[in-house]
Coordinates of C-alpha atoms and ligand atoms in Angstrom, one line a residue:
Chain A
X29 CA 51.5 179.6 108.4
X30 CA 50.6 178.8 104.9
X31 CA 51.7 181.0 102.0
X32 CA 49.5 181.5 98.9
X33 CA 50.7 180.7 95.5
X34 CA 48.3 182.6 93.2
X35 CA 47.8 181.8 89.6
X36 CA 45.5 184.3 87.9
X37 CA 44.2 181.7 85.6
X38 CA 41.0 179.9 84.8
X39 CA 40.8 176.3 83.4
X40 CA 44.1 175.1 85.0
X41 CA 43.9 171.6 83.7
X42 CA 45.1 168.2 84.9
X43 CA 47.7 168.1 82.1
X44 CA 49.3 171.1 83.8
X45 CA 49.0 169.8 87.3
X46 CA 50.5 166.4 86.3
X47 CA 51.5 166.0 82.7
X48 CA 50.6 162.8 81.0
X49 CA 54.2 161.9 80.4
X50 CA 54.4 161.0 84.1
X51 CA 51.3 158.9 84.1
X52 CA 53.3 155.8 83.6
X53 CA 53.5 155.6 87.4
X54 CA 51.1 156.0 90.3
X55 CA 53.9 156.4 92.9
X56 CA 52.8 159.4 94.9
X57 CA 56.2 160.6 95.9
X58 CA 57.4 160.5 92.3
X59 CA 54.2 162.3 91.0
X60 CA 54.7 165.0 93.6
X61 CA 58.1 166.0 92.2
X62 CA 56.3 167.0 89.0
X63 CA 53.3 168.8 90.7
X64 CA 52.1 171.8 88.7
X65 CA 55.1 171.4 86.4
X66 CA 53.5 172.5 83.1
X67 CA 51.9 175.5 84.8
X68 CA 54.9 176.7 86.7
X69 CA 58.2 174.9 86.5
X70 CA 59.3 176.7 89.7
X71 CA 56.4 175.6 91.8
X72 CA 58.1 172.7 93.6
X73 CA 61.2 174.8 94.3
X74 CA 59.2 177.7 96.0
X75 CA 56.5 175.6 97.6
X76 CA 56.7 174.8 101.3
X77 CA 54.5 172.1 102.9
X78 CA 51.0 173.4 103.7
X79 CA 51.3 176.3 101.2
X80 CA 48.1 177.0 99.3
X81 CA 47.3 177.2 95.6
X82 CA 44.8 179.8 94.5
X83 CA 43.2 179.9 91.1
X84 CA 40.2 181.1 89.2
X85 CA 37.4 179.1 87.6
X86 CA 37.3 175.5 86.6
X87 CA 40.4 174.3 88.4
X88 CA 41.3 170.7 87.5
X89 CA 39.5 170.4 84.2
X90 CA 40.3 167.8 81.7
X91 CA 41.4 164.2 82.3
X92 CA 39.9 162.1 85.1
X93 CA 43.4 161.2 86.4
X94 CA 43.3 161.2 90.2
X95 CA 47.1 161.4 89.8
X96 CA 46.5 165.2 89.8
X97 CA 45.1 165.0 93.3
X98 CA 47.8 162.6 94.4
X99 CA 50.5 164.9 93.1
X100 CA 49.0 167.8 95.0
X101 CA 48.6 165.7 98.2
X102 CA 52.1 164.2 97.8
X103 CA 53.6 167.7 97.4
X104 CA 51.9 168.5 100.8
X105 CA 49.9 171.3 99.3
X106 CA 47.8 172.6 102.2
X107 CA 44.7 173.5 100.2
X108 CA 43.5 174.5 96.7
X109 CA 41.3 177.5 96.7
X110 CA 39.5 178.2 93.4
X111 CA 36.5 180.1 92.1
X112 CA 35.2 176.8 90.9
X113 CA 36.4 173.3 90.3
X114 CA 35.9 170.9 87.4
X115 CA 33.5 168.1 88.3
X116 CA 35.7 165.0 88.2
X117 CA 38.6 166.7 90.0
X118 CA 36.3 168.0 92.7
X119 CA 34.9 164.5 93.2
X120 CA 38.4 163.0 93.2
X121 CA 39.5 165.4 95.9
X122 CA 36.7 164.4 98.2
X123 CA 37.3 160.7 97.4
X124 CA 41.0 161.2 98.4
X125 CA 40.1 163.0 101.6
X126 CA 41.4 166.4 100.3
X127 CA 39.1 169.4 101.0
X128 CA 38.6 171.5 97.8
X129 CA 37.8 175.1 98.8
X130 CA 35.4 176.8 96.5
X131 CA 35.5 180.5 96.8
X132 CA 34.2 182.9 94.3
X133 CA 36.3 186.0 93.9
X134 CA 39.3 184.3 95.6
X135 CA 41.6 186.1 93.1
X136 CA 40.4 189.5 94.4
X137 CA 40.9 188.6 98.0
X138 CA 44.2 186.7 98.0
X139 CA 47.4 188.0 96.5
X140 CA 50.5 186.0 95.7
X141 CA 52.6 185.5 98.9
X142 CA 49.7 186.3 101.3
X143 CA 49.8 184.4 104.6
X144 CA 46.7 182.4 105.2
X145 CA 45.1 180.4 108.0
X146 CA 42.2 178.2 107.1
X147 CA 39.5 177.0 109.5
X148 CA 37.7 174.2 107.7
X149 CA 35.1 173.8 110.4
X150 CA 34.1 177.4 110.5
X151 CA 34.5 177.8 106.7
X152 CA 36.8 180.8 107.1
X153 CA 40.2 181.9 105.7
X154 CA 42.1 184.4 107.8
X155 CA 44.2 186.4 105.3
X156 CA 46.9 187.6 107.8
X157 CA 48.7 189.7 105.3
X158 CA 45.7 191.8 104.4
X159 CA 44.0 191.5 107.8
X160 CA 40.9 190.1 106.2
X161 CA 38.5 187.3 107.2
X162 CA 37.1 185.5 104.2
X163 CA 34.2 183.1 104.4
X164 CA 33.7 180.1 102.1
X165 CA 30.8 177.7 101.9
X166 CA 31.8 174.5 103.7
X167 CA 31.4 171.1 102.0
X168 CA 28.0 169.5 102.2
X169 CA 27.7 167.0 105.1
X170 CA 27.9 163.8 103.1
X171 CA 31.1 165.0 101.4
X172 CA 32.5 166.2 104.6
X173 CA 31.9 162.8 106.1
X174 CA 33.9 161.2 103.3
X175 CA 36.8 163.7 103.7
X176 CA 36.8 163.2 107.5
X177 CA 37.0 159.5 107.1
X178 CA 40.1 160.0 105.0
X179 CA 38.5 159.2 101.6
X180 CA 35.8 157.1 100.0
X181 CA 37.3 153.7 100.5
X182 CA 37.9 154.2 104.2
X183 CA 34.3 155.6 104.3
X184 CA 32.9 152.5 102.7
X185 CA 34.9 150.3 105.1
X186 CA 33.7 152.3 108.1
X187 CA 30.1 152.0 107.1
X188 CA 30.3 148.2 107.0
Chain B
X8 CA 6.9 168.1 85.8
X9 CA 8.4 165.8 83.2
X10 CA 11.9 164.2 83.4
X11 CA 14.9 164.3 81.1
X12 CA 16.4 161.1 79.8
X13 CA 19.3 161.6 82.2
X14 CA 17.0 161.9 85.2
X15 CA 15.0 158.8 84.1
X16 CA 18.1 156.7 83.7
X17 CA 19.4 157.7 87.1
X18 CA 16.0 157.2 88.7
X19 CA 15.8 153.7 87.4
X20 CA 19.4 153.0 88.6
X21 CA 18.6 154.3 92.0
X22 CA 15.4 152.3 92.3
X23 CA 13.2 155.3 92.3
X24 CA 10.2 156.3 90.2
X25 CA 11.4 159.9 89.8
X26 CA 14.4 162.1 90.7
X27 CA 15.0 165.8 90.4
X28 CA 18.1 167.7 89.3
X29 CA 20.3 168.5 92.3
X30 CA 19.2 165.4 94.2
X31 CA 21.8 163.0 95.5
X32 CA 21.2 159.4 94.5
X33 CA 23.0 156.1 95.1
X34 CA 22.9 154.4 91.7
X35 CA 23.6 150.9 90.7
X36 CA 26.3 150.8 88.0
X37 CA 25.6 148.6 84.9
X38 CA 29.0 148.7 83.3
X39 CA 32.5 149.7 84.3
X40 CA 35.3 150.6 81.9
X41 CA 38.9 149.9 83.0
X42 CA 42.1 151.0 81.3
X43 CA 45.8 150.9 82.0
X44 CA 46.3 154.3 83.6
X45 CA 43.6 154.7 86.2
X46 CA 42.7 151.1 87.0
X47 CA 46.1 149.8 88.3
X48 CA 46.0 152.4 91.1
X49 CA 42.3 151.4 91.8
X50 CA 43.4 147.8 92.1
X51 CA 46.2 148.7 94.5
X52 CA 43.8 150.8 96.7
X53 CA 41.4 147.9 97.0
X54 CA 44.3 145.5 97.9
X55 CA 45.6 148.0 100.4
X56 CA 42.2 148.4 102.1
X57 CA 41.7 144.6 102.1
X58 CA 38.7 144.9 99.9
X59 CA 39.2 142.1 97.4
X60 CA 35.8 141.8 95.9
X61 CA 34.6 142.4 92.4
X62 CA 30.9 143.1 92.5
X63 CA 30.1 141.5 89.1
X64 CA 32.8 140.3 86.7
X65 CA 30.3 140.4 83.8
X66 CA 30.0 144.2 84.2
X67 CA 33.6 145.1 83.9
X68 CA 35.4 145.6 80.6
X69 CA 39.2 145.9 80.7
X70 CA 41.4 147.1 77.9
X71 CA 44.9 148.5 78.0
X72 CA 45.1 151.5 75.6
X73 CA 46.9 154.6 76.8
X74 CA 50.4 153.2 76.6
X75 CA 49.9 150.0 74.7
X76 CA 52.0 148.2 73.5
X77 CA 53.9 149.2 76.6
X78 CA 56.0 152.3 75.8
X79 CA 58.5 151.9 78.6
X80 CA 59.3 149.9 81.7
X81 CA 56.9 151.8 84.0
X82 CA 53.9 151.4 81.7
X83 CA 54.8 147.7 81.3
X84 CA 54.5 147.5 85.1
X85 CA 51.1 149.1 84.9
X86 CA 50.0 146.6 82.2
X87 CA 51.4 143.7 84.3
X88 CA 49.3 144.8 87.3
X89 CA 46.2 145.2 85.1
X90 CA 46.8 141.8 83.5
X91 CA 47.3 139.8 86.7
X92 CA 44.3 141.4 88.3
X93 CA 42.0 140.7 85.3
X94 CA 43.2 137.1 85.2
X95 CA 43.0 136.6 88.9
X96 CA 39.4 137.9 88.9
X97 CA 38.6 135.8 85.8
X98 CA 37.1 138.8 84.1
X99 CA 35.4 137.6 80.9
X100 CA 35.8 140.9 79.0
X101 CA 39.5 141.4 79.2
X102 CA 40.9 142.6 75.9
X103 CA 44.6 141.8 75.6
X104 CA 47.1 143.2 73.2
X105 CA 45.9 142.3 69.7
X106 CA 42.3 142.7 70.8
X107 CA 42.7 145.8 72.9
X108 CA 41.9 149.2 71.5
X109 CA 41.1 152.8 72.5
X110 CA 38.5 152.2 75.2
X111 CA 35.7 154.4 74.0
X112 CA 35.9 153.1 70.5
X113 CA 36.3 149.5 71.6
X114 CA 33.4 149.1 74.1
X115 CA 30.6 150.2 71.7
X116 CA 32.2 148.3 68.8
X117 CA 32.4 145.1 70.9
X118 CA 28.8 145.4 72.1
X119 CA 29.3 146.4 75.7
X120 CA 27.2 149.5 75.6
X121 CA 23.4 149.3 76.1
X122 CA 20.8 152.1 76.2
X123 CA 19.3 153.1 79.5
X124 CA 22.2 151.9 81.5
X125 CA 24.5 153.7 84.0
X126 CA 28.1 153.4 82.7
X127 CA 31.2 154.7 84.4
X128 CA 34.8 154.5 83.5
X129 CA 38.2 155.6 84.8
X130 CA 38.5 158.1 82.0
X131 CA 37.0 161.5 81.4
X132 CA 35.8 160.7 77.9
X133 CA 33.5 157.9 79.2
X134 CA 30.8 160.4 78.4
X135 CA 31.1 159.0 74.8
X136 CA 28.7 156.2 75.5
X137 CA 25.8 158.6 76.0
X138 CA 25.4 158.5 72.2
X139 CA 23.5 155.2 72.9
X140 CA 20.9 156.8 75.2
X141 CA 22.8 155.8 78.3
X142 CA 24.0 157.8 81.3
X143 CA 27.8 157.6 81.1
X144 CA 30.4 159.6 82.9
X145 CA 34.1 159.6 83.8
X146 CA 35.4 158.9 87.3
X147 CA 38.8 158.8 89.0
X148 CA 40.6 155.8 90.5
X149 CA 39.0 155.9 94.0
X150 CA 35.5 156.0 92.5
X151 CA 36.5 153.2 90.2
X152 CA 37.7 151.1 93.1
X153 CA 34.4 151.7 94.9
X154 CA 32.4 150.9 91.8
X155 CA 34.4 147.7 91.2
X156 CA 33.9 146.5 94.8
X157 CA 30.3 147.6 95.4
X158 CA 28.6 148.3 92.0
X159 CA 27.1 151.4 93.6
X160 CA 28.2 155.1 93.3
X161 CA 26.6 158.3 94.5
X162 CA 25.7 160.9 91.9
X163 CA 24.2 164.3 92.0
X164 CA 21.5 164.3 89.4
X165 CA 22.6 167.0 86.9
X166 CA 20.5 169.7 85.4
X167 CA 20.3 169.4 81.6
X168 CA 21.1 171.6 78.7
X169 CA 19.4 171.0 75.3
X170 CA 21.1 171.4 72.0
X171 CA 18.9 171.1 69.0
X172 CA 20.7 170.2 65.8
X173 CA 18.8 171.4 62.8
X174 CA 19.5 171.5 59.1
X175 CA 21.5 169.3 56.9
X176 CA 25.3 168.8 56.7
X177 CA 27.0 170.7 53.9
X178 CA 30.0 169.3 52.1
X179 CA 33.1 169.0 54.3
X180 CA 31.2 169.5 57.5
X181 CA 30.9 166.8 60.1
X182 CA 29.8 166.1 63.7
X183 CA 33.2 167.2 64.9
X184 CA 32.5 170.7 63.6
X185 CA 29.1 170.6 65.4
X186 CA 30.7 169.9 68.8
X187 CA 33.6 172.4 68.3
X188 CA 30.9 175.0 67.5
X189 CA 28.9 174.1 70.6
X190 CA 32.0 174.3 72.8
X191 CA 33.0 177.6 71.2
X192 CA 29.7 179.0 72.1
X193 CA 29.4 177.8 75.8
X194 CA 33.1 177.6 76.8
X195 CA 35.0 174.8 78.4
X196 CA 33.0 175.1 81.6
X197 CA 29.7 176.1 80.0
X198 CA 28.2 172.7 80.9
X199 CA 30.0 172.2 84.2
X200 CA 28.1 169.6 86.3
X201 CA 25.4 169.5 83.7
X202 CA 24.0 167.0 81.2
X203 CA 24.3 167.9 77.5
X204 CA 21.4 166.5 75.6
X205 CA 21.5 166.6 71.8
X206 CA 18.3 166.4 69.8
X207 CA 17.0 167.4 66.4
X208 CA 16.6 166.3 62.8
X209 CA 20.3 166.6 61.9
X210 CA 20.9 163.5 64.1
X211 CA 19.2 161.4 61.5
X212 CA 22.1 162.1 59.1
X213 CA 24.6 160.9 61.7
X214 CA 25.9 157.4 62.1
X215 CA 26.6 156.1 65.6
X216 CA 30.3 156.9 64.9
X217 CA 29.4 160.5 64.2
X218 CA 27.2 160.8 67.2
X219 CA 29.9 159.4 69.5
X220 CA 32.2 162.2 68.3
X221 CA 29.7 164.6 69.8
X222 CA 29.1 163.0 73.2
X223 CA 32.8 162.2 73.5
X224 CA 33.5 165.9 73.8
X225 CA 30.8 166.8 76.3
X226 CA 33.6 166.8 79.0
X227 CA 35.4 169.4 77.0
X228 CA 32.6 171.8 77.9
X229 CA 32.8 170.5 81.5
X230 CA 29.7 168.3 81.1
X231 CA 28.9 165.4 83.4
X232 CA 27.4 163.5 80.5
X233 CA 26.4 163.9 76.9
X234 CA 23.3 162.1 75.8
X235 CA 21.5 161.3 72.5
X236 CA 18.2 159.5 72.5
X237 CA 17.7 156.0 71.0
X238 CA 16.4 155.7 67.4
X239 CA 16.6 153.3 64.4
X240 CA 20.2 154.1 63.9
X241 CA 21.0 153.1 67.4
X242 CA 19.0 149.9 67.1
X243 CA 20.6 149.0 63.8
X244 CA 24.1 149.4 65.4
X245 CA 23.2 147.3 68.4
X246 CA 21.4 144.4 66.7
X247 CA 23.5 141.3 66.7
X248 CA 26.4 143.1 68.4
X249 CA 25.6 143.1 72.1
X250 CA 27.6 140.7 74.3
X251 CA 26.1 139.1 77.4
X252 CA 22.7 140.8 78.2
X253 CA 20.9 141.6 74.9
X254 CA 17.9 143.4 76.3
X255 CA 17.8 147.0 77.4
X256 CA 15.4 149.8 78.3
X257 CA 14.9 152.8 76.2
X258 CA 14.2 156.1 77.9
X259 CA 13.3 159.4 76.3
X260 CA 12.9 162.9 77.7
X261 CA 9.4 164.1 78.4
X262 CA 8.1 167.0 76.4
X263 CA 7.8 169.1 79.6
X264 CA 11.2 168.2 81.0
X265 CA 13.2 171.1 82.4
X266 CA 16.3 172.5 80.7
X267 CA 18.5 175.2 82.2
X268 CA 19.8 176.2 78.8
X269 CA 18.6 175.6 75.3
X270 CA 20.4 176.4 72.1
X271 CA 20.0 175.6 68.4
X272 CA 22.7 174.8 65.9
X273 CA 21.9 175.1 62.2
X274 CA 24.2 172.4 60.7
X275 CA 23.6 173.7 57.2
X276 CA 25.3 177.0 58.2
X277 CA 28.3 175.4 59.8
X278 CA 31.8 175.6 58.3
X279 CA 34.7 173.3 59.0
X280 CA 36.1 174.3 62.4
X281 CA 39.5 174.3 64.0
X282 CA 40.0 174.8 67.8
X283 CA 43.3 176.6 68.4
X284 CA 45.6 176.0 71.4
X285 CA 45.1 175.8 74.3
X286 CA 41.4 175.3 74.8
X287 CA 38.8 173.3 72.9
X288 CA 36.6 176.4 73.0
X289 CA 39.1 178.4 70.8
X290 CA 37.2 177.5 67.7
X291 CA 37.7 179.3 64.4
X292 CA 36.1 178.6 61.1
X293 CA 38.5 177.4 58.5
X294 CA 37.9 180.6 56.6
X295 CA 39.4 182.5 59.5
X296 CA 42.5 180.4 59.9
X297 CA 43.4 178.5 56.7
X298 CA 47.1 178.9 55.8
X299 CA 48.5 178.5 59.4
X300 CA 51.6 176.2 58.9
X301 CA 51.6 172.8 60.7
X302 CA 54.4 170.4 61.5
X303 CA 52.3 167.2 62.1
X304 CA 48.9 165.7 61.4
X305 CA 47.4 163.1 63.8
X306 CA 44.3 161.1 62.8
X307 CA 43.1 158.9 65.6
X308 CA 41.7 158.7 69.2
X309 CA 38.4 158.0 70.8
X310 CA 37.0 161.1 69.1
X311 CA 37.8 160.4 65.5
X312 CA 39.8 157.2 65.1
X313 CA 36.9 155.1 63.8
X314 CA 36.6 153.5 60.4
X315 CA 34.3 156.2 59.1
X316 CA 36.9 158.8 60.1
X317 CA 39.7 156.9 58.3
X318 CA 37.5 156.6 55.2
X319 CA 36.9 160.4 55.2
X320 CA 40.6 161.1 55.7
X321 CA 41.7 158.6 53.1
X322 CA 39.2 160.0 50.6
X323 CA 41.0 163.4 50.8
X324 CA 44.5 162.1 51.0
X325 CA 44.1 159.6 48.1
X326 CA 46.4 160.5 45.2
X327 CA 48.2 163.2 47.1
X328 CA 51.5 163.3 49.0
X329 CA 51.3 164.6 52.6
X330 CA 53.4 167.6 53.2
X331 CA 54.0 167.0 56.9
X332 CA 54.4 164.1 59.3
X333 CA 51.1 162.3 59.3
X334 CA 50.2 159.6 61.8
X335 CA 47.1 157.5 61.4
X336 CA 46.0 155.5 64.4
X337 CA 43.1 153.1 63.9
X338 CA 41.4 153.1 67.3
X339 CA 40.8 149.3 67.5
X340 CA 42.1 146.1 66.0
X341 CA 38.9 145.7 64.0
X342 CA 39.2 149.2 62.6
X343 CA 42.9 148.5 61.8
X344 CA 41.9 145.3 59.9
X345 CA 39.1 147.1 58.1
X346 CA 41.5 149.9 57.1
X347 CA 43.7 147.3 55.5
X348 CA 40.8 145.3 53.9
X349 CA 39.3 148.4 52.4
X350 CA 42.6 149.6 51.0
X351 CA 42.7 152.7 53.2
X352 CA 46.1 151.6 54.7
X353 CA 47.5 151.5 51.3
X354 CA 46.2 155.0 50.4
X355 CA 47.9 156.3 53.6
X356 CA 51.1 154.5 52.8
X357 CA 51.2 155.8 49.2
X358 CA 50.7 159.3 50.5
X359 CA 53.6 159.0 52.9
X360 CA 51.7 158.6 56.2
X361 CA 52.5 156.1 58.9
X362 CA 49.7 153.8 60.1
X363 CA 50.2 152.6 63.7
X364 CA 48.7 149.9 65.9
X365 CA 45.7 150.9 68.0
X366 CA 46.7 153.0 71.0
X367 CA 45.9 156.3 72.7
X368 CA 49.5 157.1 71.9
X369 CA 50.2 160.7 71.2
X370 CA 46.6 161.9 71.9
X371 CA 47.6 162.4 75.5
X372 CA 51.3 163.0 74.8
X373 CA 52.2 159.4 75.7
X374 CA 54.2 158.2 72.7
X375 CA 54.0 157.6 68.9
X376 CA 54.0 161.2 67.8
X377 CA 55.2 163.5 70.5
X378 CA 55.7 167.2 69.6
X379 CA 58.9 169.1 70.0
X380 CA 59.1 172.7 71.3
X381 CA 57.3 175.1 69.1
X382 CA 55.7 172.4 66.9
X383 CA 52.1 172.5 65.8
X384 CA 49.9 169.5 65.2
X385 CA 46.5 169.4 63.5
X386 CA 44.7 166.6 65.3
X387 CA 41.4 164.8 65.2
X388 CA 41.6 164.4 69.0
X389 CA 39.5 166.2 71.6
X390 CA 41.8 168.2 73.9
X391 CA 44.4 170.9 73.1
X392 CA 45.6 171.9 76.5
X393 CA 49.1 173.1 77.2
X394 CA 51.6 170.3 76.5
X395 CA 48.8 167.8 75.7
X396 CA 50.8 166.1 72.9
X397 CA 54.3 166.9 74.0
X398 CA 56.4 169.9 74.8
X399 CA 54.6 172.6 76.8
X400 CA 55.4 175.0 74.1
X401 CA 53.9 172.9 71.3
X402 CA 50.3 173.4 70.0
X403 CA 47.4 171.2 69.2
X404 CA 44.8 172.3 66.6
X405 CA 41.6 170.2 66.9
X406 CA 39.7 169.5 63.7
X407 CA 37.6 166.9 61.9
X408 CA 39.4 164.0 60.0
X409 CA 38.6 165.8 56.7
X410 CA 40.1 169.1 57.8
X411 CA 43.1 167.3 59.3
X412 CA 43.6 165.3 56.1
X413 CA 43.4 168.4 53.8
X414 CA 45.8 170.2 56.2
X415 CA 48.2 167.2 56.0
X416 CA 48.3 167.4 52.2
X417 CA 49.0 171.2 52.2
X418 CA 51.2 171.3 55.3
X419 CA 49.0 174.1 56.7
X420 CA 45.4 174.4 57.9
X421 CA 43.3 173.8 54.8
X422 CA 39.7 173.7 53.8
X423 CA 38.6 170.1 53.1
X424 CA 35.9 171.3 50.7
X425 CA 38.5 171.9 48.1
X426 CA 39.1 168.2 48.0
X427 CA 35.5 166.9 47.9
Ligands
SF4_515 S1 42.2 158.5 72.7 FE1 43.0 160.3 73.9 S2 41.2 161.2 74.8 FE2 40.6 159.1 74.1 S3 40.8 157.8 75.9 FE3 42.7 157.8 74.8 S4 44.0 159.4 75.6 FE4 41.9 159.8 76.3

């Protein structure tokens, strides 16, 4: 079961997700050790694989560094649920085969520590703690295809 | 229904006669910008997937900039990967140390940006090139890899916002103040997924350098691209400068094109602006914030590290002694040389500033001016997020070169109009 780590914040930016001082590497395992460091220094200590990050608007704004997505993937974050995502981050997620869940009002429906179960196909989040089923709009088909292929480059290869 | 300049460029690149906002298109990419942070991973991805092709070496420009000259062993490894790839692929436009500079200052200066083209780069401020009437946007490493290999990327045609810049610039007010005001009004996600188009008579007073400061910061409002139409100023800048292909197509928005938001900025009424930590939208007029003590001043970056910016800063600093650490970073080798030839470097030296080699350096908290806990830096850069220039508890105050220079002299946020 995935636990929610809720940050009642808008505009969580890529400098907070992976600070630029670590951009001298693209080693995913190393990036993962600094995941979310400038937002919450405790994040990696309390995070368990498959746990979910929940935020407000404009998650991932700022730099185009895909390192932000790699750090999140490397840390085995199960999902990121946000009211909205910054454009480049959103696109990077899809390109890396990571499903960004856009859910307006997520901060009203999910509390820190809630146990969640996500059904990507159906577009639903089962909030076990609150006994609530929450719906989200699934990714459009073309993006889903890329995610299901494991990212853009695999997708390009598969198409050939 | 008419089309915006953004729609027209994307339509052309997708081989269509018309497109509509919201439509997904596969567009041919005309130019790709590659630097030392996001390109090495793209190269590795391509190798890993066994895709070894570069779609067109003429359409790729490579420059190390973020950590150059290499700041540590790890960044040296990034540079080594970039270098061996650029050599292996025989890329004609590979700028090595000594010729390399901050990407978004270097590419236009060296004549790689043409109107009407689709330009992508592995950097969020790639939106800068929209100042030339191009569609230009930042992408991540995977997109970069795909673009390098195939020359094609999918785009959702953005809706457009129109900002009309009226009036005439008062003393001490510059294009940086315009864009800080725009972002203050609409917020850091006010243009999310959208194109920001800038029109109006005040553009006539702006050089290409000044215009690039505006489009550079479109991403700070969440914008997909910033765009300014072609005019005589654009033409004069491009003439004799373009490398490779010298012809280009000029597009302009139709009178009946659709905009989802329209706003007007009266440049005559603007005051020097400072954006307080930790968002570029936290703009205050200098009248509201003068006197706030600073620890450092940084004059550089793709936003305001061009020759015009250094001239403005030097004009204010000349004959004064700076009261705080002041770091001046010419964005490209050409600007660096010009700063020496024009005597600007000497003015900075005399005032007690340090003038560094071209690099992104401290703009992104890399090196060459990192902030300690609790320190404050007035900076001509574009982003003031938590920890952007160093310690998570340090603060970045975004301002024009004039405001930054006046603040350097006084050691606190200061009104540049007192020096002009
Ligand atoms: S100068 Fe700063 S904002 Fe511009 S490309 Fe370099 S790091 Fe990015």
